[in-house]
Amino acid sequence: MAHSKTRALETEVSEEQSFSRASTPSESCSKRMRLEDNLCPSPSSPWNTSRKGKSSQEEYQLGSIVRVCLKNFVTYDSVEFYPGPNLNMIIGPNGTGKSTIVCAIALGLGWNTSLLGRAKEISDFVKHGQERASIEIELKNKNKNIIITRMIKKSNNTSQWKLNGQNVTHREIQARVASINIQADNLCQFLPQDKVCEFSQMSPPELLMQTQKAVGEKEMIEWHERLIELRNEEKSISTAAKADGDQIDNLEKRNAILERDVTRFREREAIMKRVRLYELRIPFARYGIAKTLYDELKIVRTEAHNEYNRLSKENEPANARKSELENNVKDLTQEKKQCSDSFVKKRREMEGIAAKLEETEGEIDTIRKDLSSIKRKEKMRRTRISQLREEINDFEAKLQIPPSKPDSPDLIRRFDDVNNRIREITSKVGNNRELQSQIDVENKSLYRDMASFKRQLQDLEDVRRRRLDALRNEPATIAAIEWLDQNRDRLNSRVYGPVCLEVNIKNMHYADAVETLLGHFMKTFVCEVEQDYHTVTKALCDEKGLKINVVCFSHLSMAKFQPPIPNNQLRTHGFESYLLDQIDAPPTLCTAICNEAQFHRIPVARSESDVDHKNIERLFEFRKYIAGDTSYSITASKYGRRLKQSYTTRIRPARIFTNTINVESKRILESQLNEIQSKLKENENSLYKLKSEERQLNGSLSVLNSEKAKIIEEKNKARAALNEYEKLKIKLDSTNSQLEREITRPQSIQDEENELKEKLCEIARKRGQLAEKFQKFLDESMQLFSGRIRASLLHLQAVSELQALERQTQDRDDALKQAHAKFSDANKKFLAAKSEAKRLLNAANSENENEEIDEETREALQELAGMSLEELEDGLASDRARANLHYTVDPNVIQTYDNRKAQIDDLKSKLTIKTNRLEVLLKEMTTLKEKWEPQLNELVKQISKEFSNAFDRIGCVGEVRISTNDDYDKWGIDILVKFRDNEKLQVLTGQRQSGGERSVSTIMYLMALQELAKTPFRVVDEINQGMDPRNERLVHSQMIQTACRPNTAQYFLITPKLLPDLEYHERMKILCIYNGEWQPETMDWRKYIEARKKSND
């Protein structure tokens, strides 16, 4: 960096606080950088108001960050720093904690960890080895600054919040931050390191939303969101209106078809013949597709195998050299280990001798202390004799007055009387509690029984719930069920429905058949009386517009629906019963089911082998029957010999009738529950009476216990006085004995002193011998240490050569693995295609083995040879559908026609309502757009102007445009850039431009927002990574021009490196993070700066 820049940086460093160093992994070796006391001002320090050290508070915008204080946060022990009001550049090597500052700002202002793209849990931000961490951020405010504190507890992963020292909730912090327009979740304001790439990957609609939030008026976002809401509603109504119109057209066409008198039956034979041609041709068409795929995969497999063999041969020389280097590394590793082991062994021997030296030093200190203590003991003995004589005089004086006795007759009588009354009340309380316990035991048993019965009832009710869950994709049906549950009082009788919730299956073997034959009638609602029918259809169909089916057959009864033959004759045909016999439902529902689904006419059999299908078709007693998992339908021609024909349909597995309810079991369980609830209520009353009685007894007992405690206290005082008298007598005797022992103790100090001096000389000789031996071992260990260093250097050289070779061959190894994987995948697909083609060929041949094909059929098949499989299958489905249209018309054609006509009129009425609503929506959208679009155009125009000017200054072209769409949620902002003269303007994306170009575009766009910013500060983390030096220098200059203007928003730029000779501005503030394992315990920054100035001079 240039000389002028260095001086400016030194001045800033001398006036600001340094960050604390991050701890090393080993807590025992961790250090912490500390500043001199005069360089660690508190918030109230005079430095905070001086222009030279701290920027004046008046220069900060409302909501700007004035101060940040961290404790035990990620890498920091403790740090406090003061950002400037304009551009703040936080610099330092990678891993020192720059991005930690960004994390602290985001988390300290109330945002979640997901915003940062780093750790998910807040406890992960507590420094390793610590239990708690704190973040304190001071924000500029009009009168008194706002101080937000977040305290993080690692053990339970929780946070505690404070606002200006008062405990508050997280929601209150978020509301306070939002009130000063801080948007940390807006990438236009807050761009952390792990989110930089996401900015260029934002879609244009997302960029538009974030830009409006950052620099637009509040009404613009509200208008935009309202336009999106209105457009979505308009699309939904338009779709519904189109569906209604299509349904009207469909119904009108179907009614037109019903007006025809005769169906052309002769067409059916021609259609069925063509169906058979399709069926013969389709297997060969499938085989043709499989054969083509097989041929293609065979070529791919051969190419992949050749490529794998080529790469294998190319890698053989490199693999041989790699094996040679690995053996060399292994030998040197063994040599290094041997040297290290010898050195460690010698060092341990030295440590043993050093320990013995320290031991002798301790013995000498002990002897010296003993010599000093011998003289002190004699002096203490004489002092002790004087103290004992004084104590004896004191004890004799106190023993002159004896105390009174504690056991008087009056106290004994009062104590016995209170005890007798307490025992009497305690007995009553015990009896009361025993009764309560008996009732509690009985209640627990009753509650267990009640819980068991409720679980059994819940299991039964779960059948209805599971069926109801199967209808969740039918919103109209669900809405109708909810309306019926809430409006039972409006109905005169029972309304069943839908049918699938009211019907139970007696034999679950026939559940699939019941569900298949009921079809859409399962979702039908059945009324018992006609008045309820009109009430329900008016409320649900007319008023709510629900598309549901409601029926009423009050004029019918089950007597009308008689089976074709009696049940006792069914077994002669192999049937078990009629389908009606396999369901359990109320009579009204049975009548409706018979009328609509003809269950009383459909016999069922468990297996297809139980039924003689030819005999049933010949007798023609049943039009439809069920055998196993197949439904059979029999029709007879109305012309000629009235030939009969059978059709089969595979029955689908049940989706709703997967379980059934035992009605009798449910009734018994409900009765037992009622009995248990009555008994529990009776027990509750008894418990209440017993607890009231217990409270009265406990009150009396409390009074008696208080009286007893007073009597015991009187006795204890008298007994304590007597005990104290006896203790004094014992102490007097003991003190006299001690005095006699002290007077008669022998005095042998001189002998003990001579013995200690001789021992001291012996230890000194031993210490000298150990010192000579230690010096000899020290010389030997230095020789071993030199050998270990040489072995380590040789080992490092060998490892380096091996790693270099591995890096050179890595790409080839990866290519070989990819080639092998590609060959394996191609071979797997080839074998699968081969097997499938063979299977399809065999299937096609077996299909035609027993078919006699005449010449006419061959020619027809030849005509189909040019059709694709999709065309053949579509033709088959189409002709089958056409054939099904040629059946006999239902006798109720006229009724069906009238019902459809009424449905058409209803749909046209609804279509008119929706059309009117569309007109209202379009008018409101036009009004909102006329207010929103001009403001948006003006805003983007200003942003584009600033963005283009910034790109012009770096010799590139940039533009910001609005991309419009019929859907307002697809409106967006397109950032167009051009970095080379031979290019055209291209939209900025996460894939088209390079990383450096995306970084330049991102910072330029954020700079363009600076003049319009309504946010108090912006944070950008490592945006200059990937830029070439020219662009970085130009972007830096542009950033200073924009961010260092007076009255602009505060700006934070975090970067691990800067180019030399960059432009500097007096409104910039540079915060240097310089920490590490080898930092000194203290640092005098003034001395460091003075030394740096002298070196530059």
GROMACS .gro file of C-alpha atoms in nm, residues 266-639:
model
  374
  266ARG     CA    1  -7.366  -5.180  -3.744
  267GLU     CA    2  -7.069  -4.950  -3.701
  268ARG     CA    3  -6.967  -5.144  -3.392
  269GLU     CA    4  -6.860  -5.457  -3.581
  270ALA     CA    5  -6.628  -5.258  -3.804
  271ILE     CA    6  -6.490  -5.073  -3.502
  272MET     CA    7  -6.427  -5.397  -3.307
  273LYS     CA    8  -6.250  -5.550  -3.609
  274ARG     CA    9  -6.018  -5.249  -3.623
  275VAL     CA   10  -5.965  -5.280  -3.246
  276ARG     CA   11  -5.840  -5.635  -3.302
  277LEU     CA   12  -5.600  -5.512  -3.572
  278TYR     CA   13  -5.459  -5.260  -3.327
  279GLU     CA   14  -5.420  -5.531  -3.064
  280LEU     CA   15  -5.226  -5.748  -3.313
  281ARG     CA   16  -5.000  -5.466  -3.429
  282ILE     CA   17  -4.918  -5.295  -3.095
  283PRO     CA   18  -4.686  -5.574  -2.956
  284PHE     CA   19  -4.467  -5.553  -3.271
  285ALA     CA   20  -4.459  -5.173  -3.248
  286ARG     CA   21  -4.337  -5.199  -2.887
  287TYR     CA   22  -4.071  -5.449  -2.995
  288GLY     CA   23  -3.955  -5.210  -3.271
  289ILE     CA   24  -3.897  -4.929  -3.020
  290ALA     CA   25  -3.709  -5.164  -2.784
  291LYS     CA   26  -3.493  -5.293  -3.074
  292THR     CA   27  -3.395  -4.939  -3.175
  293LEU     CA   28  -3.296  -4.857  -2.817
  294TYR     CA   29  -3.095  -5.183  -2.800
  295ASP     CA   30  -2.895  -5.091  -3.114
  296GLU     CA   31  -2.820  -4.741  -2.984
  297LEU     CA   32  -2.704  -4.865  -2.642
  298LYS     CA   33  -2.481  -5.129  -2.805
  299ILE     CA   34  -2.286  -4.854  -2.985
  300VAL     CA   35  -2.259  -4.645  -2.664
  301ARG     CA   36  -2.133  -4.950  -2.469
  302THR     CA   37  -1.858  -5.024  -2.726
  303GLU     CA   38  -1.735  -4.662  -2.727
  304ALA     CA   39  -1.723  -4.650  -2.344
  305HIS     CA   40  -1.523  -4.978  -2.329
  306ASN     CA   41  -1.264  -4.853  -2.580
  307GLU     CA   42  -1.220  -4.528  -2.388
  308TYR     CA   43  -1.165  -4.713  -2.059
  309ASN     CA   44  -0.893  -4.938  -2.213
  310ARG     CA   45  -0.712  -4.635  -2.360
  311LEU     CA   46  -0.700  -4.448  -2.025
  312SER     CA   47  -0.581  -4.760  -1.838
  313LYS     CA   48  -0.268  -4.789  -2.061
  314GLU     CA   49  -0.187  -4.419  -2.026
  315ASN     CA   50  -0.181  -4.441  -1.641
  316GLU     CA   51   0.063  -4.737  -1.606
  317PRO     CA   52   0.401  -4.539  -1.593
  318ALA     CA   53   0.269  -4.288  -1.337
  319ASN     CA   54   0.141  -4.567  -1.111
  320ALA     CA   55   0.485  -4.737  -1.108
  321ARG     CA   56   0.659  -4.411  -1.003
  322LYS     CA   57   0.394  -4.354  -0.735
  323SER     CA   58   0.458  -4.701  -0.584
  324GLU     CA   59   0.835  -4.629  -0.569
  325LEU     CA   60   0.780  -4.298  -0.384
  326GLU     CA   61   0.536  -4.457  -0.137
  327ASN     CA   62   0.800  -4.719  -0.038
  328ASN     CA   63   1.057  -4.440   0.014
  329VAL     CA   64   0.815  -4.244   0.237
  330LYS     CA   65   0.749  -4.559   0.441
  331ASP     CA   66   1.126  -4.617   0.505
  332LEU     CA   67   1.186  -4.254   0.603
  333THR     CA   68   0.884  -4.260   0.836
  334GLN     CA   69   1.038  -4.556   1.022
  335GLU     CA   70   1.376  -4.381   1.050
  336LYS     CA   71   1.209  -4.062   1.178
  337LYS     CA   72   1.020  -4.264   1.442
  338GLN     CA   73   1.338  -4.432   1.567
  339CYS     CA   74   1.515  -4.095   1.609
  340SER     CA   75   1.214  -3.949   1.790
  341ASP     CA   76   1.189  -4.247   2.026
  342SER     CA   77   1.559  -4.220   2.125
  343PHE     CA   78   1.527  -3.847   2.186
  344VAL     CA   79   1.211  -3.890   2.395
  345LYS     CA   80   1.379  -4.164   2.604
  346LYS     CA   81   1.682  -3.944   2.681
  347ARG     CA   82   1.456  -3.648   2.762
  348ARG     CA   83   1.262  -3.859   3.012
  349GLU     CA   84   1.586  -3.958   3.187
  350MET     CA   85   1.676  -3.587   3.216
  351GLU     CA   86   1.332  -3.510   3.354
  352GLY     CA   87   1.386  -3.782   3.619
  353ILE     CA   88   1.717  -3.625   3.732
  354ALA     CA   89   1.557  -3.277   3.732
  355ALA     CA   90   1.276  -3.412   3.951
  356LYS     CA   91   1.530  -3.551   4.198
  357LEU     CA   92   1.708  -3.213   4.207
  358GLU     CA   93   1.380  -3.040   4.284
  359GLU     CA   94   1.314  -3.304   4.552
  360THR     CA   95   1.648  -3.233   4.730
  361GLU     CA   96   1.573  -2.858   4.712
  362GLY     CA   97   1.246  -2.927   4.888
  363GLU     CA   98   1.416  -3.132   5.160
  364ILE     CA   99   1.665  -2.850   5.228
  365ASP     CA  100   1.380  -2.598   5.261
  366THR     CA  101   1.200  -2.832   5.500
  367ILE     CA  102   1.506  -2.869   5.728
  368ARG     CA  103   1.556  -2.491   5.737
  369LYS     CA  104   1.194  -2.442   5.834
  370ASP     CA  105   1.225  -2.706   6.110
  371LEU     CA  106   1.527  -2.521   6.260
  372SER     CA  107   1.325  -2.200   6.270
  373SER     CA  108   1.023  -2.371   6.424
  374ILE     CA  109   1.225  -2.521   6.717
  375LYS     CA  110   1.294  -2.171   6.850
  376ARG     CA  111   0.932  -2.064   6.801
  377LYS     CA  112   0.800  -2.365   6.998
  378GLU     CA  113   0.967  -2.263   7.327
  379LYS     CA  114   0.831  -1.910   7.304
  380MET     CA  115   0.482  -2.045   7.229
  381ARG     CA  116   0.498  -2.284   7.533
  382ARG     CA  117   0.548  -1.993   7.777
  383THR     CA  118   0.265  -1.795   7.615
  384ARG     CA  119   0.035  -2.098   7.638
  385ILE     CA  120   0.094  -2.138   8.016
  386SER     CA  121  -0.024  -1.779   8.076
  387GLN     CA  122  -0.339  -1.831   7.866
  388LEU     CA  123  -0.433  -2.153   8.052
  389ARG     CA  124  -0.410  -1.984   8.393
  390GLU     CA  125  -0.646  -1.704   8.277
  391GLU     CA  126  -0.901  -1.959   8.148
  392ILE     CA  127  -0.900  -2.149   8.480
  393ASN     CA  128  -0.982  -1.830   8.673
  394ASP     CA  129  -1.271  -1.754   8.434
  395PHE     CA  130  -1.425  -2.108   8.463
  396GLU     CA  131  -1.411  -2.100   8.849
  397ALA     CA  132  -1.599  -1.768   8.851
  398LYS     CA  133  -1.884  -1.899   8.630
  399LEU     CA  134  -1.933  -2.219   8.836
  400GLN     CA  135  -2.020  -2.025   9.153
  401ILE     CA  136  -2.404  -2.009   9.065
  402PRO     CA  137  -2.573  -2.354   8.981
  403PRO     CA  138  -2.878  -2.358   8.733
  404SER     CA  139  -3.244  -2.471   8.804
  405LYS     CA  140  -3.375  -2.825   8.706
  406PRO     CA  141  -3.562  -2.865   8.367
  407ASP     CA  142  -3.829  -3.134   8.462
  408SER     CA  143  -4.099  -2.958   8.669
  409PRO     CA  144  -4.436  -3.140   8.737
  410ASP     CA  145  -4.641  -2.863   8.571
  411LEU     CA  146  -4.449  -2.891   8.237
  412ILE     CA  147  -4.486  -3.273   8.237
  413ARG     CA  148  -4.864  -3.252   8.294
  414ARG     CA  149  -4.920  -2.992   8.020
  415PHE     CA  150  -4.700  -3.187   7.773
  416ASP     CA  151  -4.889  -3.518   7.829
  417ASP     CA  152  -5.229  -3.349   7.786
  418VAL     CA  153  -5.133  -3.194   7.449
  419ASN     CA  154  -4.983  -3.524   7.326
  420ASN     CA  155  -5.306  -3.716   7.399
  421ARG     CA  156  -5.518  -3.467   7.204
  422ILE     CA  157  -5.270  -3.475   6.908
  423ARG     CA  158  -5.282  -3.858   6.891
  424GLU     CA  159  -5.664  -3.851   6.887
  425ILE     CA  160  -5.682  -3.601   6.594
  426THR     CA  161  -5.397  -3.777   6.407
  427SER     CA  162  -5.595  -4.104   6.422
  428LYS     CA  163  -5.899  -3.931   6.270
  429VAL     CA  164  -5.682  -3.777   5.994
  430GLY     CA  165  -5.534  -4.120   5.915
  431ASN     CA  166  -5.881  -4.276   5.882
  432ASN     CA  167  -5.989  -3.989   5.658
  433ARG     CA  168  -5.685  -4.027   5.430
  434GLU     CA  169  -5.732  -4.403   5.410
  435LEU     CA  170  -6.085  -4.346   5.277
  436GLN     CA  171  -5.951  -4.093   5.027
  437SER     CA  172  -5.682  -4.339   4.919
  438GLN     CA  173  -5.941  -4.610   4.862
  439ILE     CA  174  -6.145  -4.372   4.644
  440ASP     CA  175  -5.827  -4.268   4.454
  441VAL     CA  176  -5.739  -4.631   4.385
  442GLU     CA  177  -6.093  -4.692   4.261
  443ASN     CA  178  -6.078  -4.376   4.044
  444LYS     CA  179  -5.746  -4.482   3.890
  445SER     CA  180  -5.897  -4.815   3.797
  446LEU     CA  181  -6.203  -4.638   3.652
  447TYR     CA  182  -5.983  -4.394   3.456
  448ARG     CA  183  -5.780  -4.683   3.315
  449ASP     CA  184  -6.100  -4.856   3.206
  450MET     CA  185  -6.234  -4.529   3.061
  451ALA     CA  186  -5.907  -4.468   2.869
  452SER     CA  187  -5.923  -4.824   2.735
  453PHE     CA  188  -6.284  -4.783   2.623
  454LYS     CA  189  -6.203  -4.443   2.465
  455ARG     CA  190  -5.911  -4.595   2.275
  456GLN     CA  191  -6.138  -4.871   2.149
  457LEU     CA  192  -6.398  -4.611   2.047
  458GLN     CA  193  -6.123  -4.403   1.884
  459ASP     CA  194  -6.011  -4.708   1.688
  460LEU     CA  195  -6.368  -4.748   1.564
  461GLU     CA  196  -6.398  -4.376   1.487
  462ASP     CA  197  -6.063  -4.388   1.303
  463VAL     CA  198  -6.241  -4.580   1.026
  464ARG     CA  199  -6.456  -4.274   0.955
  465ARG     CA  200  -6.155  -4.042   0.989
  466ARG     CA  201  -5.947  -4.245   0.742
  467ARG     CA  202  -6.233  -4.243   0.495
  468LEU     CA  203  -6.269  -3.869   0.547
  469ASP     CA  204  -5.894  -3.821   0.483
  470ALA     CA  205  -5.936  -4.004   0.150
  471LEU     CA  206  -6.181  -3.728   0.048
  472ARG     CA  207  -5.945  -3.436   0.124
  473ASN     CA  208  -5.888  -3.382  -0.247
  474GLU     CA  209  -6.265  -3.321  -0.284
  475PRO     CA  210  -6.303  -2.972  -0.127
  476ALA     CA  211  -6.670  -2.943  -0.223
  477THR     CA  212  -6.756  -3.271  -0.045
  478ILE     CA  213  -6.555  -3.174   0.266
  479ALA     CA  214  -6.725  -2.833   0.277
  480ALA     CA  215  -7.067  -3.000   0.255
  481ILE     CA  216  -6.982  -3.240   0.542
  482GLU     CA  217  -6.871  -2.949   0.761
  483TRP     CA  218  -7.190  -2.755   0.681
  484LEU     CA  219  -7.409  -3.054   0.778
  485ASP     CA  220  -7.223  -3.096   1.109
  486GLN     CA  221  -7.280  -2.730   1.194
  487ASN     CA  222  -7.644  -2.704   1.078
  488ARG     CA  223  -7.816  -3.021   1.205
  489ASP     CA  224  -8.074  -2.801   1.382
  490ARG     CA  225  -8.197  -2.664   1.046
  491LEU     CA  226  -8.297  -3.011   0.923
  492ASN     CA  227  -8.619  -3.198   0.992
  493SER     CA  228  -8.474  -3.546   0.961
  494ARG     CA  229  -8.150  -3.728   0.903
  495VAL     CA  230  -7.933  -3.638   0.603
  496TYR     CA  231  -7.682  -3.912   0.523
  497GLY     CA  232  -7.362  -3.849   0.350
  498PRO     CA  233  -7.163  -3.885   0.175
  499VAL     CA  234  -7.253  -4.250   0.116
  500CYS     CA  235  -6.894  -4.372   0.166
  501LEU     CA  236  -6.901  -4.252   0.531
  502GLU     CA  237  -7.233  -4.419   0.615
  503VAL     CA  238  -7.185  -4.766   0.459
  504ASN     CA  239  -7.002  -5.049   0.636
  505ILE     CA  240  -6.882  -5.368   0.471
  506LYS     CA  241  -6.981  -5.697   0.636
  507ASN     CA  242  -6.726  -5.905   0.447
  508MET     CA  243  -6.413  -5.705   0.354
  509HIS     CA  244  -6.349  -5.950   0.065
  510TYR     CA  245  -6.614  -5.758  -0.131
  511ALA     CA  246  -6.494  -5.404  -0.033
  512ASP     CA  247  -6.329  -5.353  -0.374
  513ALA     CA  248  -6.649  -5.453  -0.557
  514VAL     CA  249  -6.871  -5.227  -0.342
  515GLU     CA  250  -6.646  -4.923  -0.396
  516THR     CA  251  -6.607  -4.987  -0.771
  517LEU     CA  252  -6.981  -5.030  -0.839
  518LEU     CA  253  -7.082  -4.736  -0.621
  519GLY     CA  254  -6.847  -4.515  -0.823
  520HIS     CA  255  -6.926  -4.145  -0.793
  521PHE     CA  256  -7.242  -4.226  -0.597
  522MET     CA  257  -7.011  -4.274  -0.294
  523LYS     CA  258  -6.987  -3.893  -0.269
  524THR     CA  259  -7.367  -3.844  -0.287
  525PHE     CA  260  -7.570  -3.702   0.005
  526VAL     CA  261  -7.907  -3.875   0.073
  527CYS     CA  262  -8.204  -3.699   0.237
  528GLU     CA  263  -8.488  -3.882   0.413
  529VAL     CA  264  -8.748  -3.611   0.347
  530GLU     CA  265  -8.799  -3.383   0.048
  531GLN     CA  266  -8.801  -3.064   0.258
  532ASP     CA  267  -8.445  -3.132   0.375
  533TYR     CA  268  -8.349  -3.194   0.010
  534HIS     CA  269  -8.459  -2.840  -0.083
  535THR     CA  270  -8.286  -2.691   0.224
  536VAL     CA  271  -7.954  -2.863   0.154
  537THR     CA  272  -7.946  -2.793  -0.222
  538LYS     CA  273  -8.035  -2.428  -0.171
  539ALA     CA  274  -7.766  -2.374   0.095
  540LEU     CA  275  -7.486  -2.576  -0.065
  541CYS     CA  276  -7.550  -2.580  -0.439
  542ASP     CA  277  -7.723  -2.246  -0.493
  543GLU     CA  278  -7.572  -2.022  -0.224
  544LYS     CA  279  -7.227  -2.175  -0.180
  545GLY     CA  280  -7.196  -2.299  -0.540
  546LEU     CA  281  -7.065  -2.641  -0.436
  547LYS     CA  282  -7.062  -2.908  -0.707
  548ILE     CA  283  -7.209  -3.199  -0.509
  549ASN     CA  284  -7.480  -3.455  -0.571
  550VAL     CA  285  -7.786  -3.458  -0.339
  551VAL     CA  286  -8.075  -3.704  -0.381
  552CYS     CA  287  -8.402  -3.787  -0.209
  553PHE     CA  288  -8.607  -4.107  -0.268
  554SER     CA  289  -8.873  -4.059  -0.001
  555HIS     CA  290  -9.136  -4.197  -0.242
  556LEU     CA  291  -8.951  -4.531  -0.268
  557SER     CA  292  -8.909  -4.823  -0.028
  558MET     CA  293  -8.707  -5.143  -0.024
  559ALA     CA  294  -9.018  -5.343  -0.113
  560LYS     CA  295  -8.985  -5.212  -0.468
  561PHE     CA  296  -8.638  -5.361  -0.512
  562GLN     CA  297  -8.675  -5.738  -0.535
  563PRO     CA  298  -8.390  -5.964  -0.654
  564PRO     CA  299  -8.418  -6.154  -0.986
  565ILE     CA  300  -8.420  -6.489  -0.802
  566PRO     CA  301  -8.440  -6.575  -0.428
  567ASN     CA  302  -8.118  -6.597  -0.227
  568ASN     CA  303  -8.154  -6.971  -0.167
  569GLN     CA  304  -8.129  -7.034  -0.544
  570LEU     CA  305  -7.808  -6.828  -0.587
  571ARG     CA  306  -7.579  -7.107  -0.467
  572THR     CA  307  -7.695  -7.330  -0.755
  573HIS     CA  308  -7.516  -7.082  -0.984
  574GLY     CA  309  -7.207  -7.061  -0.761
  575PHE     CA  310  -7.288  -6.723  -0.599
  576GLU     CA  311  -7.262  -6.646  -0.227
  577SER     CA  312  -7.520  -6.364  -0.202
  578TYR     CA  313  -7.631  -6.040  -0.360
  579LEU     CA  314  -7.397  -5.737  -0.320
  580LEU     CA  315  -7.670  -5.568  -0.110
  581ASP     CA  316  -7.634  -5.846   0.152
  582GLN     CA  317  -7.264  -5.756   0.199
  583ILE     CA  318  -7.322  -5.398   0.321
  584ASP     CA  319  -7.460  -5.255   0.645
  585ALA     CA  320  -7.646  -4.924   0.603
  586PRO     CA  321  -7.970  -4.751   0.713
  587PRO     CA  322  -8.284  -4.840   0.506
  588THR     CA  323  -8.291  -4.498   0.338
  589LEU     CA  324  -7.937  -4.548   0.212
  590CYS     CA  325  -8.009  -4.905   0.099
  591THR     CA  326  -8.306  -4.776  -0.104
  592ALA     CA  327  -8.088  -4.509  -0.269
  593ILE     CA  328  -7.809  -4.758  -0.345
  594CYS     CA  329  -8.052  -5.006  -0.500
  595ASN     CA  330  -8.213  -4.733  -0.709
  596GLU     CA  331  -7.879  -4.595  -0.834
  597ALA     CA  332  -7.638  -4.892  -0.830
  598GLN     CA  333  -7.881  -5.191  -0.846
  599PHE     CA  334  -7.704  -5.377  -0.562
  600HIS     CA  335  -8.013  -5.597  -0.516
  601ARG     CA  336  -7.966  -5.735  -0.870
  602ILE     CA  337  -7.590  -5.801  -0.861
  603PRO     CA  338  -7.484  -6.144  -0.723
  604VAL     CA  339  -7.128  -6.200  -0.597
  605ALA     CA  340  -6.894  -6.500  -0.583
  606ARG     CA  341  -6.553  -6.529  -0.411
  607SER     CA  342  -6.377  -6.688  -0.709
  608GLU     CA  343  -6.422  -6.692  -1.086
  609SER     CA  344  -6.396  -7.072  -1.079
  610ASP     CA  345  -6.713  -7.095  -0.864
  611VAL     CA  346  -6.932  -6.959  -1.146
  612ASP     CA  347  -7.046  -7.122  -1.473
  613HIS     CA  348  -7.021  -6.814  -1.694
  614LYS     CA  349  -7.168  -6.978  -2.009
  615ASN     CA  350  -7.476  -7.103  -1.822
  616ILE     CA  351  -7.534  -6.757  -1.664
  617GLU     CA  352  -7.505  -6.591  -2.007
  618ARG     CA  353  -7.744  -6.847  -2.155
  619LEU     CA  354  -8.010  -6.804  -1.879
  620PHE     CA  355  -7.974  -6.422  -1.891
  621GLU     CA  356  -8.115  -6.386  -1.536
  622PHE     CA  357  -7.851  -6.127  -1.436
  623ARG     CA  358  -7.735  -5.822  -1.634
  624LYS     CA  359  -7.424  -5.787  -1.412
  625TYR     CA  360  -7.243  -6.006  -1.156
  626ILE     CA  361  -6.914  -6.019  -0.964
  627ALA     CA  362  -6.677  -6.317  -0.960
  628GLY     CA  363  -6.344  -6.279  -0.777
  629ASP     CA  364  -6.187  -5.949  -0.878
  630THR     CA  365  -6.374  -5.919  -1.209
  631SER     CA  366  -6.707  -5.753  -1.296
  632TYR     CA  367  -6.913  -5.920  -1.574
  633SER     CA  368  -7.178  -5.737  -1.782
  634ILE     CA  369  -7.418  -5.920  -2.017
  635THR     CA  370  -7.607  -5.749  -2.302
  636ALA     CA  371  -7.848  -5.885  -2.561
  637SER     CA  372  -7.902  -5.758  -2.913
  638LYS     CA  373  -8.247  -5.610  -2.991
  639TYR     CA  374  -8.239  -5.744  -3.342
   0.00000   0.00000   0.00000
